[in-house]
XYZ file of C-alpha atoms in Angstrom:
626
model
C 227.315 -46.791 -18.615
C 223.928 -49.193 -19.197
C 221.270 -46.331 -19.910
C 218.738 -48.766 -18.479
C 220.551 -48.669 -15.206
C 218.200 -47.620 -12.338
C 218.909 -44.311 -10.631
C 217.315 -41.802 -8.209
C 217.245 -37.855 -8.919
C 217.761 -37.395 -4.722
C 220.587 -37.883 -3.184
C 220.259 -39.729 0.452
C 219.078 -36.086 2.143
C 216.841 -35.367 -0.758
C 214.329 -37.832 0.118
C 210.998 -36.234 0.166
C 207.297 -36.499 2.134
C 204.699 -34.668 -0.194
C 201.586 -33.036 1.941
C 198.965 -33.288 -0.931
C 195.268 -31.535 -0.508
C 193.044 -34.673 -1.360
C 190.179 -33.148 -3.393
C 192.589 -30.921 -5.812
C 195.775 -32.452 -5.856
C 197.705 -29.116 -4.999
C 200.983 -29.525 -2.666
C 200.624 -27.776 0.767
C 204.448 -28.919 2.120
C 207.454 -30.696 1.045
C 209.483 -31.942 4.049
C 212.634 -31.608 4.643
C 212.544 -28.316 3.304
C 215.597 -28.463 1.355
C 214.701 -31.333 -0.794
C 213.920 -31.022 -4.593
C 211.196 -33.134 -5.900
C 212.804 -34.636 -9.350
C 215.183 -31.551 -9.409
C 212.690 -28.894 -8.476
C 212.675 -26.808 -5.298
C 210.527 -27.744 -2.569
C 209.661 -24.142 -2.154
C 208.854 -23.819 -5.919
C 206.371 -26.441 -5.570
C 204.256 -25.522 -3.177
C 200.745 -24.449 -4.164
C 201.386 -26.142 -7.899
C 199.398 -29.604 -8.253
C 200.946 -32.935 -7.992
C 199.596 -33.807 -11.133
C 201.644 -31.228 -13.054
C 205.152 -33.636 -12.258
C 203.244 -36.712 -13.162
C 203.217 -38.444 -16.681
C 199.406 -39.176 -18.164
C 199.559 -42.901 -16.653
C 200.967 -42.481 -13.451
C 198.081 -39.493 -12.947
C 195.534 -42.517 -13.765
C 197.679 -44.431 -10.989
C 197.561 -41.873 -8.174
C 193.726 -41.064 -9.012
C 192.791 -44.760 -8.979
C 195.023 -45.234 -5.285
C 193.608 -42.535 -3.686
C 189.989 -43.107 -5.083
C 187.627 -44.379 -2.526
C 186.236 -46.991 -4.861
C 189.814 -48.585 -5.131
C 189.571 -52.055 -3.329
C 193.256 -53.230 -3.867
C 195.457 -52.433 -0.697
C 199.093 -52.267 -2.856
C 201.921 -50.149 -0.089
C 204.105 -49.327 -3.268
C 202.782 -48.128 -6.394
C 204.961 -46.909 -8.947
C 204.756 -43.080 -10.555
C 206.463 -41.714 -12.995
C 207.472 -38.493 -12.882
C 208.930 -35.264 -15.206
C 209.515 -31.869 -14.960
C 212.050 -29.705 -16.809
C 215.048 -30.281 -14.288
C 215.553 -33.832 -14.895
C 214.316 -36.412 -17.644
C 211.566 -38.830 -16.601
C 211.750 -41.270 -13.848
C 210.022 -44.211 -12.456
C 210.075 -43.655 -8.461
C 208.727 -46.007 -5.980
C 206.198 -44.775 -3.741
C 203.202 -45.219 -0.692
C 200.732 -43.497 0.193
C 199.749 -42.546 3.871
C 195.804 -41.291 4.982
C 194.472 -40.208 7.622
C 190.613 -39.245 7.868
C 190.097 -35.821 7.653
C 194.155 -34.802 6.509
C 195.874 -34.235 4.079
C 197.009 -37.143 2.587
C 200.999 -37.886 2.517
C 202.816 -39.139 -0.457
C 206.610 -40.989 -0.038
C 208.817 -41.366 -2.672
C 210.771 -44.309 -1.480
C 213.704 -44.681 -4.288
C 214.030 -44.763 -8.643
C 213.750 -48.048 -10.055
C 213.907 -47.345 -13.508
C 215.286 -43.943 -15.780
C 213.576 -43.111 -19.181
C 215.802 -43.160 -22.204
C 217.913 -39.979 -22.061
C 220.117 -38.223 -24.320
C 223.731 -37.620 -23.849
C 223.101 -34.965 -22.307
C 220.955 -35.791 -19.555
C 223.477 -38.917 -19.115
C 223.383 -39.514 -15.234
C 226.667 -39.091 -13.737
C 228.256 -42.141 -11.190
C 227.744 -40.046 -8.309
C 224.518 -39.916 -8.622
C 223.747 -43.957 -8.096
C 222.751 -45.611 -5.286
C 223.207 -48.490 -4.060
C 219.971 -50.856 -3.039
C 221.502 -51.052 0.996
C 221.295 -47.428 0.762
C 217.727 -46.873 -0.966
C 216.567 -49.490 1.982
C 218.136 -47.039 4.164
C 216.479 -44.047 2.517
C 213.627 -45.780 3.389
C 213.910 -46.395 7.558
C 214.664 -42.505 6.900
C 211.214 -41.983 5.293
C 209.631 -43.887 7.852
C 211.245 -42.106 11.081
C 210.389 -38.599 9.392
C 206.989 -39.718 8.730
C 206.640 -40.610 12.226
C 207.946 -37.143 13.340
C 204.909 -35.864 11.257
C 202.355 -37.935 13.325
C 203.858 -36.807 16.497
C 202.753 -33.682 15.402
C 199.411 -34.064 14.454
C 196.733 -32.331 16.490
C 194.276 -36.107 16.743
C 195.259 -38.933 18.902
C 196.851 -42.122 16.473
C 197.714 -45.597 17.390
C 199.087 -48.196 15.305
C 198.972 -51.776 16.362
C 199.131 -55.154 14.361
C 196.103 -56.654 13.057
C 197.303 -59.955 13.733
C 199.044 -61.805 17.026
C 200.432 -60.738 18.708
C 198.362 -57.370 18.151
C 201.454 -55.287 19.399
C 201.176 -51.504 19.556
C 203.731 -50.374 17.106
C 203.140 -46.654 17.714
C 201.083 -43.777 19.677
C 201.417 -40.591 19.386
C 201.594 -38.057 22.133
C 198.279 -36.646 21.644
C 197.214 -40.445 22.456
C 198.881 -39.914 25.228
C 198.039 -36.635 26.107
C 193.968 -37.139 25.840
C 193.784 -41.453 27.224
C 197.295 -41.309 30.121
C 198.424 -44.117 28.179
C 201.995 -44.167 27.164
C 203.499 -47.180 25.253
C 204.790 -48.800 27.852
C 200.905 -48.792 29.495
C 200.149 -50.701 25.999
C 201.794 -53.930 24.830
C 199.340 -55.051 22.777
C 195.565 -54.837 22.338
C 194.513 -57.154 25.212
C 196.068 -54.251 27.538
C 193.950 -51.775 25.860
C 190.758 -53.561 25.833
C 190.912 -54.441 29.376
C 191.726 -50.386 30.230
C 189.539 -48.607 27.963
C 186.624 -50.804 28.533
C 185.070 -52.090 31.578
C 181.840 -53.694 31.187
C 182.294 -56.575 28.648
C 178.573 -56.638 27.476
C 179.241 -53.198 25.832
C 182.862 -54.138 24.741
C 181.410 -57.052 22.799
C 178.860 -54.807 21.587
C 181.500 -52.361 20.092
C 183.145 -55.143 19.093
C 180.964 -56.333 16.608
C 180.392 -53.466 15.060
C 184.574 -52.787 15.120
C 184.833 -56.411 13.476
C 182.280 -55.901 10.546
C 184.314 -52.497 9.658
C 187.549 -53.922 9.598
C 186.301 -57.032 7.429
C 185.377 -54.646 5.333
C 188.369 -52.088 5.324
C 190.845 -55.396 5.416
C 188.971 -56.837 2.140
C 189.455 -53.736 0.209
C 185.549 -52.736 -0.022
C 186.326 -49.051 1.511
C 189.871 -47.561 2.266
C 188.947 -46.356 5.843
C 186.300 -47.479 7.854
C 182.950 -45.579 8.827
C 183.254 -43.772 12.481
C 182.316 -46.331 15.105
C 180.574 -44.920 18.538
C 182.178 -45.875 21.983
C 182.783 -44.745 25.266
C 186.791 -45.015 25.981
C 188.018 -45.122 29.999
C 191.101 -43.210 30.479
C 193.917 -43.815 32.634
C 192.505 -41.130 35.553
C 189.524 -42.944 35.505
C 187.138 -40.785 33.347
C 185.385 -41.384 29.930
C 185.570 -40.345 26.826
C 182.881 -40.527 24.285
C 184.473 -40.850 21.027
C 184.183 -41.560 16.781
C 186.967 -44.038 16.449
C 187.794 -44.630 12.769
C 190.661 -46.904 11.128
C 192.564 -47.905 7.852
C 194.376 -50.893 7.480
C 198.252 -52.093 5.065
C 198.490 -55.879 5.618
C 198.954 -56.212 8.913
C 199.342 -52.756 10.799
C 195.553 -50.854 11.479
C 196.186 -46.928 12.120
C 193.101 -45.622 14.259
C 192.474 -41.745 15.108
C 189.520 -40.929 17.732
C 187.354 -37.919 17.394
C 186.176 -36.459 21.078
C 182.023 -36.387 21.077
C 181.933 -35.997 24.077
C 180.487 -32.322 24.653
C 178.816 -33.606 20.794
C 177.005 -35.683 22.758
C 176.039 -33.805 25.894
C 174.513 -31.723 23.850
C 172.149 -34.135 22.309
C 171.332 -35.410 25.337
C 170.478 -32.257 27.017
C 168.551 -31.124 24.000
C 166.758 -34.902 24.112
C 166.093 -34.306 27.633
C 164.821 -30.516 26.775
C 162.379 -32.341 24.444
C 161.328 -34.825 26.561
C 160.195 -32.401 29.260
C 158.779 -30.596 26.352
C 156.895 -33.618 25.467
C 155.841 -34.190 29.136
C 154.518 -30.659 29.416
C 153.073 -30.162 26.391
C 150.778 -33.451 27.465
C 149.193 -32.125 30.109
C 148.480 -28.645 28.192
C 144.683 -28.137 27.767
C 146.252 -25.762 24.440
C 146.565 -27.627 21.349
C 150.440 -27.786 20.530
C 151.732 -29.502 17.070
C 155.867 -28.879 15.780
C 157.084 -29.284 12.306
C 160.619 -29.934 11.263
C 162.353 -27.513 9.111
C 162.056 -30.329 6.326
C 157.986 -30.267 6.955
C 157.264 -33.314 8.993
C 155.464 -33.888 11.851
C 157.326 -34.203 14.839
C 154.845 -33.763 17.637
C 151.137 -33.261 18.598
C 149.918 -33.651 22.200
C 146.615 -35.132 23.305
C 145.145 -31.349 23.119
C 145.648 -30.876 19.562
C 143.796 -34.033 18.946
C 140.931 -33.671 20.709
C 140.565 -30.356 19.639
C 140.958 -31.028 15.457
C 140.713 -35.013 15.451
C 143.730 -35.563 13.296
C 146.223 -37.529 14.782
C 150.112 -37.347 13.749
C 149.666 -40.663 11.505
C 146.830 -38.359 10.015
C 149.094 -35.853 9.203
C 152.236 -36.820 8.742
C 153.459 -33.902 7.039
C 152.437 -29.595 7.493
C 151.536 -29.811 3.528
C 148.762 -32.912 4.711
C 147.726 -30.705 7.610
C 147.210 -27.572 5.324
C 145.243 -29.861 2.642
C 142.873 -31.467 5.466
C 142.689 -28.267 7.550
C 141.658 -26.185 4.982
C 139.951 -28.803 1.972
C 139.201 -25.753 -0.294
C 141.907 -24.803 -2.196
C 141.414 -20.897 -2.606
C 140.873 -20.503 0.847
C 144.311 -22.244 1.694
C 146.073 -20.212 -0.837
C 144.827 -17.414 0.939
C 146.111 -19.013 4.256
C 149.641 -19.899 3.299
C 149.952 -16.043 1.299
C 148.504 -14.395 4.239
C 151.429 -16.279 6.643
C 153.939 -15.631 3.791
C 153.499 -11.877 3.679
C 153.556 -11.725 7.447
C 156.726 -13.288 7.601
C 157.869 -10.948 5.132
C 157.043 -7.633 7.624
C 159.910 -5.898 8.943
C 157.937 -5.744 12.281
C 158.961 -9.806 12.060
C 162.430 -9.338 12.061
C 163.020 -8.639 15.562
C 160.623 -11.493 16.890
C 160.126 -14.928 15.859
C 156.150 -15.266 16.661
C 153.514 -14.753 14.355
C 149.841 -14.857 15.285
C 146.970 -15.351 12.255
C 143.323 -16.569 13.268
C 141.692 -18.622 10.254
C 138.908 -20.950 9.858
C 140.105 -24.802 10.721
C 137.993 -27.523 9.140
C 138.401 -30.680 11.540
C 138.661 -34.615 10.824
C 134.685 -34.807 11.465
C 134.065 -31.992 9.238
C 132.840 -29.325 11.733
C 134.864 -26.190 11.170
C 136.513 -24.112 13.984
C 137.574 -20.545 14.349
C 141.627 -20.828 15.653
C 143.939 -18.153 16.948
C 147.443 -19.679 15.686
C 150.656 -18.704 17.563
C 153.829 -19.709 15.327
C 157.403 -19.391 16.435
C 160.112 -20.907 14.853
C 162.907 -22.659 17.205
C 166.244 -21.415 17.515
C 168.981 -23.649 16.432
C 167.073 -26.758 15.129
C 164.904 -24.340 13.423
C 161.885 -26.418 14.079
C 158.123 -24.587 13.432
C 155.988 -24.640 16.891
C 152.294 -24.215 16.244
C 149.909 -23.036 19.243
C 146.826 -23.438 18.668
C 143.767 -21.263 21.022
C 140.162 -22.361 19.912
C 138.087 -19.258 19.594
C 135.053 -20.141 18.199
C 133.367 -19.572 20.912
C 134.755 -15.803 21.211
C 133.997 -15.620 17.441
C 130.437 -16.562 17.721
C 130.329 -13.961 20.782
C 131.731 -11.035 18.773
C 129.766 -11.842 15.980
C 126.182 -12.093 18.161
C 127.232 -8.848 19.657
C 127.855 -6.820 16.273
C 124.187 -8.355 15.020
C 122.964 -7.338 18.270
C 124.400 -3.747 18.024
C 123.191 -4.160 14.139
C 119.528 -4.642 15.131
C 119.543 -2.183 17.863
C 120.845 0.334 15.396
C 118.030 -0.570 12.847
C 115.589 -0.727 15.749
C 117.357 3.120 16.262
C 117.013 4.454 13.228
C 113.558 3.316 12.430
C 112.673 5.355 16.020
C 114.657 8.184 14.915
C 112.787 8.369 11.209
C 109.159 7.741 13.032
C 110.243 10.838 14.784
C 111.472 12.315 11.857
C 107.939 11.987 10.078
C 105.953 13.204 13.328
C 107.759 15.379 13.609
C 106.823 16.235 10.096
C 103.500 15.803 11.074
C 103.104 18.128 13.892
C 104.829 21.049 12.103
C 102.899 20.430 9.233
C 99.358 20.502 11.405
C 100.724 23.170 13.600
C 101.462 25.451 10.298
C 98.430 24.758 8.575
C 95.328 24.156 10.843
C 96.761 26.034 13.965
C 98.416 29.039 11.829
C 95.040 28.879 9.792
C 92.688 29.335 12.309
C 94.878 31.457 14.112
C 94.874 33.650 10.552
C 91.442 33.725 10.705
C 90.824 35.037 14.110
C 92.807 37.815 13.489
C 90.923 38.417 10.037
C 87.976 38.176 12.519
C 89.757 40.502 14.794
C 89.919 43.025 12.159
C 85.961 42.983 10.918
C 85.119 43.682 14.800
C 87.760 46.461 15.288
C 86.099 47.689 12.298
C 82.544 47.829 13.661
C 83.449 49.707 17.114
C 82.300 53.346 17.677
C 85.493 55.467 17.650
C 84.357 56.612 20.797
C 84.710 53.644 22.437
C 88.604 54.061 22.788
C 88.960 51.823 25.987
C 87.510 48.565 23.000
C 89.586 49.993 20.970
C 92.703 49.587 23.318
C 92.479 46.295 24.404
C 91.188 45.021 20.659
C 94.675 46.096 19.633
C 96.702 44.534 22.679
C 94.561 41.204 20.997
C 95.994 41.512 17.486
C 99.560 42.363 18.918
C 98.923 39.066 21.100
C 97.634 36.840 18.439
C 100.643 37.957 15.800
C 103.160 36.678 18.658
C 101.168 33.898 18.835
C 101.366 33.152 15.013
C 104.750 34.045 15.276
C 105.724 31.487 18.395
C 103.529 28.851 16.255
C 105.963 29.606 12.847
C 108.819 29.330 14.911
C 107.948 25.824 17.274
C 106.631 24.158 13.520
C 110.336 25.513 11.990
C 112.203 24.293 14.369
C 110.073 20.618 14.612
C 110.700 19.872 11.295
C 111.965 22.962 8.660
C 109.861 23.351 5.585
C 112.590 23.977 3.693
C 114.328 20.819 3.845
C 111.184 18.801 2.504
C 110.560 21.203 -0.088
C 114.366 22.627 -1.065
C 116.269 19.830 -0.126
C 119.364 19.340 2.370
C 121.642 22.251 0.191
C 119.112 24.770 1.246
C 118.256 23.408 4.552
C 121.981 23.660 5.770
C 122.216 27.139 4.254
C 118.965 28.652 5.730
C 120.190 26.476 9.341
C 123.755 28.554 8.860
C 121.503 32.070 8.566
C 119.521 31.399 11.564
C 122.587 30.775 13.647
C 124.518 34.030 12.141
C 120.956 36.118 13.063
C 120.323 33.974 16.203
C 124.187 33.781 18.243
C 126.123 36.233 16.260
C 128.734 34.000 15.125
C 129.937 34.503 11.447
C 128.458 30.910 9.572
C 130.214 30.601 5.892
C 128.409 27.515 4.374
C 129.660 25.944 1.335
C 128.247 23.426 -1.728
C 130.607 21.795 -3.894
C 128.442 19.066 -5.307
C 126.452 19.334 -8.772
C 122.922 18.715 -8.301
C 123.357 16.545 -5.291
C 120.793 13.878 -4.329
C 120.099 12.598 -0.678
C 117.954 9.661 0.450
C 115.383 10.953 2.945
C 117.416 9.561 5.776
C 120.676 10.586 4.472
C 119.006 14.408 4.417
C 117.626 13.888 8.006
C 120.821 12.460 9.316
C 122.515 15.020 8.005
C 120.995 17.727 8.579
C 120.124 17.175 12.680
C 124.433 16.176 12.867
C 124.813 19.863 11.604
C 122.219 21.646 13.848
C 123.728 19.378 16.918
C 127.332 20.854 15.713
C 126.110 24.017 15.344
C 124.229 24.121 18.838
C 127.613 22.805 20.676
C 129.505 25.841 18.532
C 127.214 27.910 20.160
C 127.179 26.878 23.978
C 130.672 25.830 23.942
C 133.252 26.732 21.818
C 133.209 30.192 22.607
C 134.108 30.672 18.355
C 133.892 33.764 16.306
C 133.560 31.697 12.798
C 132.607 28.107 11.466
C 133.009 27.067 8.117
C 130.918 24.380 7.006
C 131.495 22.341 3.044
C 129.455 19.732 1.457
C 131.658 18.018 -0.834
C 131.926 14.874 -2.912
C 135.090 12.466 -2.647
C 135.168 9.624 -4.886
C 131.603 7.855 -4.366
C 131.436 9.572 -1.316
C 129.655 12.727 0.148
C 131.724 14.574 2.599
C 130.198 17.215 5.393
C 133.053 19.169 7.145
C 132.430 21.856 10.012
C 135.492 23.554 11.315
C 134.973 26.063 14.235
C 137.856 28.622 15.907
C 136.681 27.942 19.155
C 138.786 26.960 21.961
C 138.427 23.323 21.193
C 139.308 20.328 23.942
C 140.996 17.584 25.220
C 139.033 14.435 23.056
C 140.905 11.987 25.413
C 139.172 14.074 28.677
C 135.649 13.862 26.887
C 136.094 10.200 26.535
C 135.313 9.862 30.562
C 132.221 12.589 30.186
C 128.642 11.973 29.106
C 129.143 13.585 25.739
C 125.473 12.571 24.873
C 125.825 15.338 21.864
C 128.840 14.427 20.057
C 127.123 10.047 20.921
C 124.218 11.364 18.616
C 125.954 12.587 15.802
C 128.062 9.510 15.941
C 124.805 7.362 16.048
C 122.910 9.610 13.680
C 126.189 8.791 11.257
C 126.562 5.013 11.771
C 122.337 4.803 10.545
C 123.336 5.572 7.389
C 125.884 3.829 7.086
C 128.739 6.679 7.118
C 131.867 7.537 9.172
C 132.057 10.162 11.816
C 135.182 11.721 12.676
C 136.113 14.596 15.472
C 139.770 16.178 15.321
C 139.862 19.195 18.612
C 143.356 20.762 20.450
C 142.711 22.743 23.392
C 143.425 26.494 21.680
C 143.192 25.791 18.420
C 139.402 24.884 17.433
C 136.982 21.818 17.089
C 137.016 19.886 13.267
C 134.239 17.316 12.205
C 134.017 15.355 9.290
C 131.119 12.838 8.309
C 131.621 10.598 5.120
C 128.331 8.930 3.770
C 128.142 6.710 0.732
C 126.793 7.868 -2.762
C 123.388 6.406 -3.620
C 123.562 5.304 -7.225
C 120.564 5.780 -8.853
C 116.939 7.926 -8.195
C 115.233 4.997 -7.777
C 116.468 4.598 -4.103
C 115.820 7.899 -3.398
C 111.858 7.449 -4.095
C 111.565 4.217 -2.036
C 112.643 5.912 1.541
């Protein structure tokens, strides 16, 4: 027997459609199941790549037919193939695609058998003859038909040239359009159903033509998806994504449903057109980014508020460079938003509000209260925009105002301070002087009566008992004006002589505490401090109803800390809120003047606490100069 004769591994029920996975080559099905592909098991092959029965040229062959950049339309090619069954043959072979499956390779029939040894000698039974192999072939065809049948997409296959006959549809076609085969002839048949207004068919039509030019020349295997609206037999449309591949004269289309595709984007078109209509006649300024950073949107607000138009900012980057020119300030801008979008709060909302300084296309600047939300699905970044420059300005007249009236406050409060000063200081020297010497006077004339005159005698001492009560009251109304001590001692021994008094005066046990080394207070920090404690002290007394207070001066970090702690029976802050609390309103004030922090913690049963925090003054020299 002629080695060179041509022969086929298969027998006649051996002949074999290969499902092949496009992008790697591996084999998903071998139909019918039985058959061997060049003496290996169907079964067996599955999952192994096509490449791996191919010899090194006929890979180039399958990677160049199945490339996209191929332009030559061959039906046969011929592959090679080997495996450790049989020796190497040469099988004819055509390839079938269809966008977006697996593509299908048929091994049509051996046309020529590598040289062999003896013994790999093929045996007579195993030739066929060429009526056979073109019957092996209708048998290829009819089971590759049964395959389209079953395909989930609607296919049609008609002739590219007249009489345009439909060759095949399969029941999917059928099953989505009402049109059976019958219903179909040719293309004329179709054309005339599936479209009823012949401006738009000859609008499709164009765009069908230029495709298939394209696909029929061999400059792309399958053609791009071409838009149209498709009438079915029950009278309703379709929107579809036709697309189509071409042999020499058969064209095998598949549709793709948009139709709910397209809803969509209409309804979401429509959602953004009302959007747009809305957002119009907003007096709020309103700009949207895409997810990509452009600028999608800006309504007649936005302008007139900033000036920039969307050609003037056709980006968010070109909106953050002209909104905010200096560069530090907008790093601070885009870190500040970055951080907040970082906060866990964040995670369960999608709006973030920021208020920054906006400089606008005529170079004013405005104070804005952003509001930034990010869209659900298209992910696109809505900016709301509230100008509060005006509120800004407001707030910041009203803390200057509260700024001067506290100035205006504490220079009252220290003119006080110094007459008070004053009037102690003349009511303990010239009144407690002249009072001193009328009793010294007193004594030189008690001194000078006859014993005998007892009744002079009487009422001379009811005058000196008078006159020390009187130098008494006078000690005591100068002391409690302005206490010597604290001019001369300084606040330490002020606050401890205060916590005496109100031990000898109330009965309440006072424990007062320094913790500072050599401490040094501005004249108005001393004052300040010193009236907050007597005020604390005096509300102990009248109502607390408290058997102890402990009072410490300490220092934390660069700051001086005063904190008074009764036992009393303490009260409801949120209740004292509503009152005229004109006592605890002074030591606030009295605080705030020197620039320190007043705090009050109290539970009903359990006792009053008070802290005030004042700053260190750094050096002497401030001291001297108040």
């Amino acid at each position: 027997m002629d080695k060179s004769m041509p022969v086929i591994n298969n027998r006649s029920d051996d002949v074999i459609l290969v499902s092949i996975e496009k992008s790697s080559g591996v084999i998903n099905g071998i139909w019918p199941k039985e058959a061997r592909l060049h003496g290996v098991a169907g079964k067996r092959c599955v999952g192994k790549k096509i490449q791996s029965f191919l010899m090194p040229g006929s890979k180039a062959v399958l990677k160049n037919a199945i490339s996209k950049k191929n332009k030559q339309t061959e039906a046969i090619i011929q592959l090679e193939f080997c495996s450790k069954k049989l020796p190497e043959a040469t099988y004819d072979c055509s390839i079938w695609q269809v966008r977006k499956q697996p593509l299908v390779l048929m091994i049509h029939k051996s046309v020529r058998h590598a040289a062999v040894n003896a013994s790999h000698m093929p045996q007579p039974g195993d030739l066929i003859e060429w009526g056979k192999a073109e019957q092996l072939v209708l048998a290829t065809e009819n089971k590759c038909r049964r395959i389209l049948e079953k395909i989930t997409m609607p296919i049609a296959v008609y002739e590219v040239h007249d009489p345009k006959r439909f060759v095949f549809i399969n029941p999917k076609f059928t099953e989505w359009f009402g049109y059976t085969i019958e219903d179909l002839p040719d293309i004329d048949h179709w054309t005339r159903a599936a479209y009823k207004d012949e401006a738009y068919f000859q609008q499709v039509l164009k765009v069908w033509r230029a495709e298939l030019e394209k696909v029929y020349n061999g400059e792309k295997k399958e053609s791009s998806p071409v838009e149209a609206s498709i009438y079915c037999k029950d009278g309703s449309v379709k929107e579809l994504e036709i697309s189509f591949t071409t042999t020499e004269n058969l064209l095998y289309v598949t549709f793709n449903d948009i139709t709910e595709k397209n809803r969509f984007i209409r309804a979401l078109h429509e959602k953004e057109k009302n959007f747009r209509n809305i957002s119009e006649q907003l007096p709020i300024p309103i700009c949207v980014f895409s997810d990509k950073g452009e600028t999608r949107f800006v309504n007649n607000a936005f302008i007139d508020t900033f000036g920039y138009t969307k050609e003037d900012i056709p980006t968010r980057k070109e909106w953050l460079n002209k909104a905010y020119p200096d560069e530090n300030y907008r790093n601070m801008v885009i870190t500040a938003r970055e951080q907040a979008t970082k906060r866990p709060a964040l995670k369960t909302k999608t709006t973030l509000l920021c208020q920054f300084e906006v400089t606008c296309k005529d170079g004013s600047k405005k104070h804005i209260e952003f509001s930034i939300s990010i869209g659900l699905g298209n992910k696109n970044l809505y900016v709301v925009a509230n100008d509060v420059t005006g509120k800004v300005k407001a707030e910041q007249d009203l803390k200057e105002s509260h700024r001067q009236l506290r100035e205006l406050s504490s220079y009252l409060e220290n003119i006080r301070e110094e007459e008070r000063k004053h009037i102690s200081r003349e009511i303990h020297d010239e009144l407690g002087q002249q009072l001193t010497l009328l009793k010294l006077d007193l004594m030189q004339m008690s001194k000078k009566l006859n014993p005998e005159e007892k009744e002079m005698i009487e009422k001379m001492k009811q005058a000196d008992q008078l006159l020390a009560e009187t130098m008494k009251s006078v000690r005591k109304i100068a002391t409690q004006l302005r206490p010597s001590i604290l001019d001369n001692l300084g606040l330490v021994s002020a606050l401890e002589w205060q916590s005496r008094e109100f031990e000898k005066n109330f009965g309440i046990h006072c424990v007062f505490e320094s913790l500072l080394y050599e401490p040094q207070f501005s004249a108005k920090q001393s004052n300040a401090l010193f009236r907050i404690y007597q005020e604390a002290l005096t509300n102990v007394a009248r109502h607390a109803g408290a058997t102890r207070v402990d009072a410490v001066l300490s220092q934390e970090e660069n700051r001086i800390v005063l904190e008074i702690r009764d036992d009393g029976k303490g009260f409801n802050p949120n209740e004292m809120a509503h009152k005229k609390t004109l006592g605890l309103k002074g030591m606030q004030e009295r605080a705030l003047m020197i620039d320190g922090d007043f705090q009050i913690e109290s539970t009903p049963g359990k006792g009053t606490y008070i802290l005030i925090s004042i700053p260190i003054l750094i050096t002497n020299q401030e001291i001297t100069q108040q």
